Amino acid sequence: MVSSAQMGFNLQALLEQLSQDELSKFKYLITTFSLAHELQKIPHKEVDKADGKQLVEILTTHCDSYWVEMASLQVFEKMHRMDLSERAKDEVREAALKSFNKRKPLSLGITRKERPPLDVDEMLERFKTEAQAFTETKGNVICLGKEVFKGKKP
């Protein structure tokens, strides 16, 4: 899908800040997010055995970068690792600023010395809402090859 270099933040560097127990918790929590198709194709054992670098490769190979970014931010927050969440948000803001400066029309001729008003928290909230809506519209949700039923089994 996307290389880890194309993400808005360096997930591998953030995962290296986690202890083994925290990495295991991160892997568990990231697999609890519902997806349409992406993580269904990944064997659960592959994720369980993965170190931080391998996990990043798995996620970026099978999932959209936006999903990986937003899900990772949510996981860091659920783990109460606000330091990593804030670091990732700062990197996303910096990447957006670089992208804006690189692609701005020449007619603008504007140089900004401050960061653009990119609200990563708003993007994260929208992601949560979309994930919840997806979960509610499906009768059952498949996550990493496991089928999780809501309500009665068909």
PDB file of N, CA and C in Angstrom, residues 49-127:
ATOM      1  N   LYS A  49       4.340 -12.150  16.390  1.00  0.00           N
ATOM      2  CA  LYS A  49       5.783 -12.403  16.389  1.00  0.00           C
ATOM      3  C   LYS A  49       6.602 -11.179  15.967  1.00  0.00           C
ATOM      4  N   ALA A  50       5.957 -10.178  15.406  1.00  0.00           N
ATOM      5  CA  ALA A  50       6.666  -9.034  14.825  1.00  0.00           C
ATOM      6  C   ALA A  50       7.301  -8.154  15.897  1.00  0.00           C
ATOM      7  N   ASP A  51       8.509  -7.675  15.576  1.00  0.00           N
ATOM      8  CA  ASP A  51       9.099  -6.620  16.407  1.00  0.00           C
ATOM      9  C   ASP A  51       8.581  -5.290  15.853  1.00  0.00           C
ATOM     10  N   GLY A  52       9.051  -4.182  16.391  1.00  0.00           N
ATOM     11  CA  GLY A  52       8.551  -2.876  15.960  1.00  0.00           C
ATOM     12  C   GLY A  52       8.736  -2.629  14.482  1.00  0.00           C
ATOM     13  N   LYS A  53       9.936  -2.919  13.966  1.00  0.00           N
ATOM     14  CA  LYS A  53      10.222  -2.687  12.554  1.00  0.00           C
ATOM     15  C   LYS A  53       9.332  -3.561  11.662  1.00  0.00           C
ATOM     16  N   GLN A  54       9.199  -4.824  12.021  1.00  0.00           N
ATOM     17  CA  GLN A  54       8.374  -5.740  11.237  1.00  0.00           C
ATOM     18  C   GLN A  54       6.896  -5.332  11.284  1.00  0.00           C
ATOM     19  N   LEU A  55       6.451  -4.863  12.453  1.00  0.00           N
ATOM     20  CA  LEU A  55       5.063  -4.433  12.577  1.00  0.00           C
ATOM     21  C   LEU A  55       4.776  -3.250  11.663  1.00  0.00           C
ATOM     22  N   VAL A  56       5.705  -2.304  11.609  1.00  0.00           N
ATOM     23  CA  VAL A  56       5.533  -1.159  10.716  1.00  0.00           C
ATOM     24  C   VAL A  56       5.441  -1.632   9.272  1.00  0.00           C
ATOM     25  N   GLU A  57       6.296  -2.555   8.884  1.00  0.00           N
ATOM     26  CA  GLU A  57       6.256  -3.082   7.516  1.00  0.00           C
ATOM     27  C   GLU A  57       4.936  -3.785   7.218  1.00  0.00           C
ATOM     28  N   ILE A  58       4.449  -4.560   8.168  1.00  0.00           N
ATOM     29  CA  ILE A  58       3.164  -5.252   7.991  1.00  0.00           C
ATOM     30  C   ILE A  58       2.042  -4.236   7.800  1.00  0.00           C
ATOM     31  N   LEU A  59       1.995  -3.263   8.695  1.00  0.00           N
ATOM     32  CA  LEU A  59       0.916  -2.275   8.633  1.00  0.00           C
ATOM     33  C   LEU A  59       0.978  -1.435   7.367  1.00  0.00           C
ATOM     34  N   THR A  60       2.178  -0.980   7.004  1.00  0.00           N
ATOM     35  CA  THR A  60       2.287  -0.109   5.833  1.00  0.00           C
ATOM     36  C   THR A  60       2.140  -0.873   4.528  1.00  0.00           C
ATOM     37  N   THR A  61       2.355  -2.166   4.553  1.00  0.00           N
ATOM     38  CA  THR A  61       2.166  -2.972   3.357  1.00  0.00           C
ATOM     39  C   THR A  61       0.686  -3.251   3.100  1.00  0.00           C
ATOM     40  N   HIS A  62      -0.061  -3.470   4.169  1.00  0.00           N
ATOM     41  CA  HIS A  62      -1.449  -3.909   4.031  1.00  0.00           C
ATOM     42  C   HIS A  62      -2.494  -2.832   4.293  1.00  0.00           C
ATOM     43  N   CYS A  63      -2.091  -1.694   4.825  1.00  0.00           N
ATOM     44  CA  CYS A  63      -3.072  -0.693   5.245  1.00  0.00           C
ATOM     45  C   CYS A  63      -2.759   0.675   4.654  1.00  0.00           C
ATOM     46  N   ASP A  64      -3.778   1.466   4.510  1.00  0.00           N
ATOM     47  CA  ASP A  64      -3.652   2.841   4.048  1.00  0.00           C
ATOM     48  C   ASP A  64      -2.892   3.650   5.096  1.00  0.00           C
ATOM     49  N   SER A  65      -2.015   4.535   4.658  1.00  0.00           N
ATOM     50  CA  SER A  65      -1.193   5.306   5.593  1.00  0.00           C
ATOM     51  C   SER A  65      -2.046   6.147   6.541  1.00  0.00           C
ATOM     52  N   TYR A  66      -3.138   6.708   6.042  1.00  0.00           N
ATOM     53  CA  TYR A  66      -4.019   7.500   6.903  1.00  0.00           C
ATOM     54  C   TYR A  66      -4.546   6.650   8.057  1.00  0.00           C
ATOM     55  N   TRP A  67      -4.979   5.415   7.737  1.00  0.00           N
ATOM     56  CA  TRP A  67      -5.495   4.525   8.772  1.00  0.00           C
ATOM     57  C   TRP A  67      -4.405   4.201   9.786  1.00  0.00           C
ATOM     58  N   VAL A  68      -3.212   3.871   9.311  1.00  0.00           N
ATOM     59  CA  VAL A  68      -2.111   3.528  10.208  1.00  0.00           C
ATOM     60  C   VAL A  68      -1.801   4.709  11.129  1.00  0.00           C
ATOM     61  N   GLU A  69      -1.753   5.893  10.570  1.00  0.00           N
ATOM     62  CA  GLU A  69      -1.466   7.082  11.374  1.00  0.00           C
ATOM     63  C   GLU A  69      -2.534   7.303  12.443  1.00  0.00           C
ATOM     64  N   MET A  70      -3.795   7.337  12.038  1.00  0.00           N
ATOM     65  CA  MET A  70      -4.868   7.633  12.978  1.00  0.00           C
ATOM     66  C   MET A  70      -5.041   6.522  14.018  1.00  0.00           C
ATOM     67  N   ALA A  71      -4.952   5.278  13.597  1.00  0.00           N
ATOM     68  CA  ALA A  71      -5.079   4.172  14.544  1.00  0.00           C
ATOM     69  C   ALA A  71      -3.919   4.187  15.533  1.00  0.00           C
ATOM     70  N   SER A  72      -2.721   4.470  15.056  1.00  0.00           N
ATOM     71  CA  SER A  72      -1.554   4.522  15.950  1.00  0.00           C
ATOM     72  C   SER A  72      -1.709   5.633  16.980  1.00  0.00           C
ATOM     73  N   LEU A  73      -2.182   6.792  16.549  1.00  0.00           N
ATOM     74  CA  LEU A  73      -2.411   7.894  17.491  1.00  0.00           C
ATOM     75  C   LEU A  73      -3.412   7.483  18.564  1.00  0.00           C
ATOM     76  N   GLN A  74      -4.473   6.823  18.161  1.00  0.00           N
ATOM     77  CA  GLN A  74      -5.479   6.382  19.129  1.00  0.00           C
ATOM     78  C   GLN A  74      -4.896   5.354  20.092  1.00  0.00           C
ATOM     79  N   VAL A  75      -4.091   4.443  19.573  1.00  0.00           N
ATOM     80  CA  VAL A  75      -3.501   3.411  20.425  1.00  0.00           C
ATOM     81  C   VAL A  75      -2.564   4.044  21.448  1.00  0.00           C
ATOM     82  N   PHE A  76      -1.721   4.967  21.000  1.00  0.00           N
ATOM     83  CA  PHE A  76      -0.822   5.635  21.942  1.00  0.00           C
ATOM     84  C   PHE A  76      -1.626   6.333  23.045  1.00  0.00           C
ATOM     85  N   GLU A  77      -2.736   6.951  22.677  1.00  0.00           N
ATOM     86  CA  GLU A  77      -3.558   7.622  23.682  1.00  0.00           C
ATOM     87  C   GLU A  77      -4.211   6.636  24.632  1.00  0.00           C
ATOM     88  N   LYS A  78      -4.699   5.506  24.110  1.00  0.00           N
ATOM     89  CA  LYS A  78      -5.292   4.482  24.978  1.00  0.00           C
ATOM     90  C   LYS A  78      -4.257   3.893  25.925  1.00  0.00           C
ATOM     91  N   MET A  79      -3.016   3.877  25.490  1.00  0.00           N
ATOM     92  CA  MET A  79      -1.931   3.355  26.321  1.00  0.00           C
ATOM     93  C   MET A  79      -1.415   4.411  27.301  1.00  0.00           C
ATOM     94  N   HIS A  80      -1.995   5.594  27.242  1.00  0.00           N
ATOM     95  CA  HIS A  80      -1.561   6.719  28.076  1.00  0.00           C
ATOM     96  C   HIS A  80      -0.113   7.105  27.793  1.00  0.00           C
ATOM     97  N   ARG A  81       0.278   6.972  26.528  1.00  0.00           N
ATOM     98  CA  ARG A  81       1.602   7.421  26.092  1.00  0.00           C
ATOM     99  C   ARG A  81       1.406   8.710  25.302  1.00  0.00           C
ATOM    100  N   MET A  82       0.981   9.734  26.021  1.00  0.00           N
ATOM    101  CA  MET A  82       0.710  11.021  25.392  1.00  0.00           C
ATOM    102  C   MET A  82       1.978  11.621  24.795  1.00  0.00           C
ATOM    103  N   ASP A  83       3.135  11.270  25.363  1.00  0.00           N
ATOM    104  CA  ASP A  83       4.395  11.766  24.812  1.00  0.00           C
ATOM    105  C   ASP A  83       4.575  11.307  23.377  1.00  0.00           C
ATOM    106  N   LEU A  84       4.258  10.033  23.114  1.00  0.00           N
ATOM    107  CA  LEU A  84       4.405   9.501  21.756  1.00  0.00           C
ATOM    108  C   LEU A  84       3.304  10.029  20.839  1.00  0.00           C
ATOM    109  N   SER A  85       2.103  10.172  21.374  1.00  0.00           N
ATOM    110  CA  SER A  85       1.000  10.713  20.590  1.00  0.00           C
ATOM    111  C   SER A  85       1.308  12.148  20.164  1.00  0.00           C
ATOM    112  N   GLU A  86       1.773  12.961  21.089  1.00  0.00           N
ATOM    113  CA  GLU A  86       2.097  14.355  20.770  1.00  0.00           C
ATOM    114  C   GLU A  86       3.266  14.447  19.793  1.00  0.00           C
ATOM    115  N   ARG A  87       4.251  13.582  19.965  1.00  0.00           N
ATOM    116  CA  ARG A  87       5.394  13.577  19.041  1.00  0.00           C
ATOM    117  C   ARG A  87       4.932  13.244  17.623  1.00  0.00           C
ATOM    118  N   ALA A  88       4.046  12.245  17.507  1.00  0.00           N
ATOM    119  CA  ALA A  88       3.516  11.862  16.197  1.00  0.00           C
ATOM    120  C   ALA A  88       2.703  13.006  15.584  1.00  0.00           C
ATOM    121  N   LYS A  89       1.874  13.657  16.392  1.00  0.00           N
ATOM    122  CA  LYS A  89       1.071  14.778  15.901  1.00  0.00           C
ATOM    123  C   LYS A  89       1.970  15.911  15.415  1.00  0.00           C
ATOM    124  N   ASP A  90       3.038  16.183  16.160  1.00  0.00           N
ATOM    125  CA  ASP A  90       3.979  17.225  15.739  1.00  0.00           C
ATOM    126  C   ASP A  90       4.613  16.876  14.392  1.00  0.00           C
ATOM    127  N   GLU A  91       4.969  15.606  14.212  1.00  0.00           N
ATOM    128  CA  GLU A  91       5.573  15.179  12.947  1.00  0.00           C
ATOM    129  C   GLU A  91       4.573  15.295  11.799  1.00  0.00           C
ATOM    130  N   VAL A  92       3.297  14.968  12.060  1.00  0.00           N
ATOM    131  CA  VAL A  92       2.260  15.091  11.035  1.00  0.00           C
ATOM    132  C   VAL A  92       2.092  16.561  10.646  1.00  0.00           C
ATOM    133  N   ARG A  93       2.059  17.440  11.633  1.00  0.00           N
ATOM    134  CA  ARG A  93       1.935  18.873  11.351  1.00  0.00           C
ATOM    135  C   ARG A  93       3.121  19.368  10.521  1.00  0.00           C
ATOM    136  N   GLU A  94       4.325  18.944  10.894  1.00  0.00           N
ATOM    137  CA  GLU A  94       5.530  19.359  10.177  1.00  0.00           C
ATOM    138  C   GLU A  94       5.502  18.844   8.735  1.00  0.00           C
ATOM    139  N   ALA A  95       5.068  17.598   8.539  1.00  0.00           N
ATOM    140  CA  ALA A  95       4.971  17.034   7.183  1.00  0.00           C
ATOM    141  C   ALA A  95       3.941  17.810   6.358  1.00  0.00           C
ATOM    142  N   ALA A  96       2.831  18.197   6.989  1.00  0.00           N
ATOM    143  CA  ALA A  96       1.802  18.972   6.277  1.00  0.00           C
ATOM    144  C   ALA A  96       2.343  20.338   5.875  1.00  0.00           C
ATOM    145  N   LEU A  97       3.096  20.959   6.756  1.00  0.00           N
ATOM    146  CA  LEU A  97       3.678  22.262   6.453  1.00  0.00           C
ATOM    147  C   LEU A  97       4.665  22.153   5.291  1.00  0.00           C
ATOM    148  N   LYS A  98       5.508  21.134   5.310  1.00  0.00           N
ATOM    149  CA  LYS A  98       6.470  20.931   4.213  1.00  0.00           C
ATOM    150  C   LYS A  98       5.731  20.693   2.904  1.00  0.00           C
ATOM    151  N   SER A  99       4.669  19.885   2.961  1.00  0.00           N
ATOM    152  CA  SER A  99       3.885  19.597   1.763  1.00  0.00           C
ATOM    153  C   SER A  99       3.232  20.864   1.237  1.00  0.00           C
ATOM    154  N   PHE A 100       2.686  21.683   2.133  1.00  0.00           N
ATOM    155  CA  PHE A 100       2.061  22.934   1.737  1.00  0.00           C
ATOM    156  C   PHE A 100       3.085  23.851   1.073  1.00  0.00           C
ATOM    157  N   ASN A 101       4.223  24.011   1.696  1.00  0.00           N
ATOM    158  CA  ASN A 101       5.255  24.896   1.147  1.00  0.00           C
ATOM    159  C   ASN A 101       5.785  24.402  -0.190  1.00  0.00           C
ATOM    160  N   LYS A 102       5.839  23.104  -0.345  1.00  0.00           N
ATOM    161  CA  LYS A 102       6.340  22.514  -1.593  1.00  0.00           C
ATOM    162  C   LYS A 102       5.334  22.671  -2.729  1.00  0.00           C
ATOM    163  N   ARG A 103       4.045  22.596  -2.410  1.00  0.00           N
ATOM    164  CA  ARG A 103       3.004  22.574  -3.448  1.00  0.00           C
ATOM    165  C   ARG A 103       2.225  23.871  -3.584  1.00  0.00           C
ATOM    166  N   LYS A 104       2.532  24.883  -2.806  1.00  0.00           N
ATOM    167  CA  LYS A 104       1.741  26.115  -2.881  1.00  0.00           C
ATOM    168  C   LYS A 104       1.903  26.754  -4.256  1.00  0.00           C
ATOM    169  N   PRO A 105       0.837  27.337  -4.772  1.00  0.00           N
ATOM    170  CA  PRO A 105       0.915  28.001  -6.074  1.00  0.00           C
ATOM    171  C   PRO A 105       1.882  29.184  -6.007  1.00  0.00           C
ATOM    172  N   LEU A 106       2.629  29.375  -7.064  1.00  0.00           N
ATOM    173  CA  LEU A 106       3.589  30.477  -7.107  1.00  0.00           C
ATOM    174  C   LEU A 106       2.907  31.824  -6.943  1.00  0.00           C
ATOM    175  N   SER A 107       1.666  31.926  -7.382  1.00  0.00           N
ATOM    176  CA  SER A 107       0.959  33.200  -7.293  1.00  0.00           C
ATOM    177  C   SER A 107       0.712  33.618  -5.849  1.00  0.00           C
ATOM    178  N   LEU A 108       0.741  32.672  -4.931  1.00  0.00           N
ATOM    179  CA  LEU A 108       0.518  33.036  -3.541  1.00  0.00           C
ATOM    180  C   LEU A 108       1.675  33.859  -2.988  1.00  0.00           C
ATOM    181  N   GLY A 109       2.885  33.420  -3.266  1.00  0.00           N
ATOM    182  CA  GLY A 109       4.052  34.143  -2.794  1.00  0.00           C
ATOM    183  C   GLY A 109       4.053  34.374  -1.293  1.00  0.00           C
ATOM    184  N   ILE A 110       3.405  33.512  -0.565  1.00  0.00           N
ATOM    185  CA  ILE A 110       3.293  33.666   0.878  1.00  0.00           C
ATOM    186  C   ILE A 110       4.346  32.808   1.550  1.00  0.00           C
ATOM    187  N   THR A 111       5.006  33.376   2.510  1.00  0.00           N
ATOM    188  CA  THR A 111       5.910  32.572   3.321  1.00  0.00           C
ATOM    189  C   THR A 111       5.377  32.595   4.742  1.00  0.00           C
ATOM    190  N   ARG A 112       5.238  31.423   5.314  1.00  0.00           N
ATOM    191  CA  ARG A 112       4.716  31.312   6.666  1.00  0.00           C
ATOM    192  C   ARG A 112       5.850  31.000   7.619  1.00  0.00           C
ATOM    193  N   LYS A 113       5.892  31.719   8.702  1.00  0.00           N
ATOM    194  CA  LYS A 113       6.892  31.453   9.723  1.00  0.00           C
ATOM    195  C   LYS A 113       6.297  30.630  10.850  1.00  0.00           C
ATOM    196  N   GLU A 114       4.985  30.504  10.847  1.00  0.00           N
ATOM    197  CA  GLU A 114       4.327  29.709  11.876  1.00  0.00           C
ATOM    198  C   GLU A 114       3.662  28.512  11.218  1.00  0.00           C
ATOM    199  N   ARG A 115       3.281  27.557  12.010  1.00  0.00           N
ATOM    200  CA  ARG A 115       2.658  26.345  11.487  1.00  0.00           C
ATOM    201  C   ARG A 115       1.251  26.629  10.988  1.00  0.00           C
ATOM    202  N   PRO A 116       0.817  25.908   9.942  1.00  0.00           N
ATOM    203  CA  PRO A 116      -0.561  26.089   9.481  1.00  0.00           C
ATOM    204  C   PRO A 116      -1.523  25.520  10.523  1.00  0.00           C
ATOM    205  N   PRO A 117      -2.738  25.973  10.507  1.00  0.00           N
ATOM    206  CA  PRO A 117      -3.692  25.506  11.514  1.00  0.00           C
ATOM    207  C   PRO A 117      -4.216  24.104  11.179  1.00  0.00           C
ATOM    208  N   LEU A 118      -3.331  23.116  11.157  1.00  0.00           N
ATOM    209  CA  LEU A 118      -3.734  21.734  10.913  1.00  0.00           C
ATOM    210  C   LEU A 118      -4.141  21.134  12.241  1.00  0.00           C
ATOM    211  N   ASP A 119      -5.358  20.691  12.337  1.00  0.00           N
ATOM    212  CA  ASP A 119      -5.858  20.168  13.595  1.00  0.00           C
ATOM    213  C   ASP A 119      -5.854  18.642  13.540  1.00  0.00           C
ATOM    214  N   VAL A 120      -4.788  18.054  14.017  1.00  0.00           N
ATOM    215  CA  VAL A 120      -4.653  16.600  14.028  1.00  0.00           C
ATOM    216  C   VAL A 120      -5.700  15.992  14.949  1.00  0.00           C
ATOM    217  N   ASP A 121      -6.026  16.691  16.040  1.00  0.00           N
ATOM    218  CA  ASP A 121      -7.044  16.180  16.953  1.00  0.00           C
ATOM    219  C   ASP A 121      -8.395  16.063  16.256  1.00  0.00           C
ATOM    220  N   GLU A 122      -8.704  17.036  15.397  1.00  0.00           N
ATOM    221  CA  GLU A 122      -9.955  16.988  14.645  1.00  0.00           C
ATOM    222  C   GLU A 122      -9.947  15.803  13.669  1.00  0.00           C
ATOM    223  N   MET A 123      -8.803  15.578  13.012  1.00  0.00           N
ATOM    224  CA  MET A 123      -8.684  14.439  12.102  1.00  0.00           C
ATOM    225  C   MET A 123      -8.861  13.131  12.868  1.00  0.00           C
ATOM    226  N   LEU A 124      -8.283  13.049  14.070  1.00  0.00           N
ATOM    227  CA  LEU A 124      -8.384  11.854  14.892  1.00  0.00           C
ATOM    228  C   LEU A 124      -9.823  11.616  15.315  1.00  0.00           C
ATOM    229  N   GLU A 125     -10.527  12.672  15.688  1.00  0.00           N
ATOM    230  CA  GLU A 125     -11.927  12.555  16.087  1.00  0.00           C
ATOM    231  C   GLU A 125     -12.784  12.081  14.913  1.00  0.00           C
ATOM    232  N   ARG A 126     -12.511  12.613  13.712  1.00  0.00           N
ATOM    233  CA  ARG A 126     -13.239  12.182  12.521  1.00  0.00           C
ATOM    234  C   ARG A 126     -12.975  10.700  12.233  1.00  0.00           C
ATOM    235  N   PHE A 127     -11.722  10.271  12.432  1.00  0.00           N
ATOM    236  CA  PHE A 127     -11.365   8.866  12.234  1.00  0.00           C
ATOM    237  C   PHE A 127     -12.147   7.983  13.205  1.00  0.00           C
TER     238      PHE A 127
END
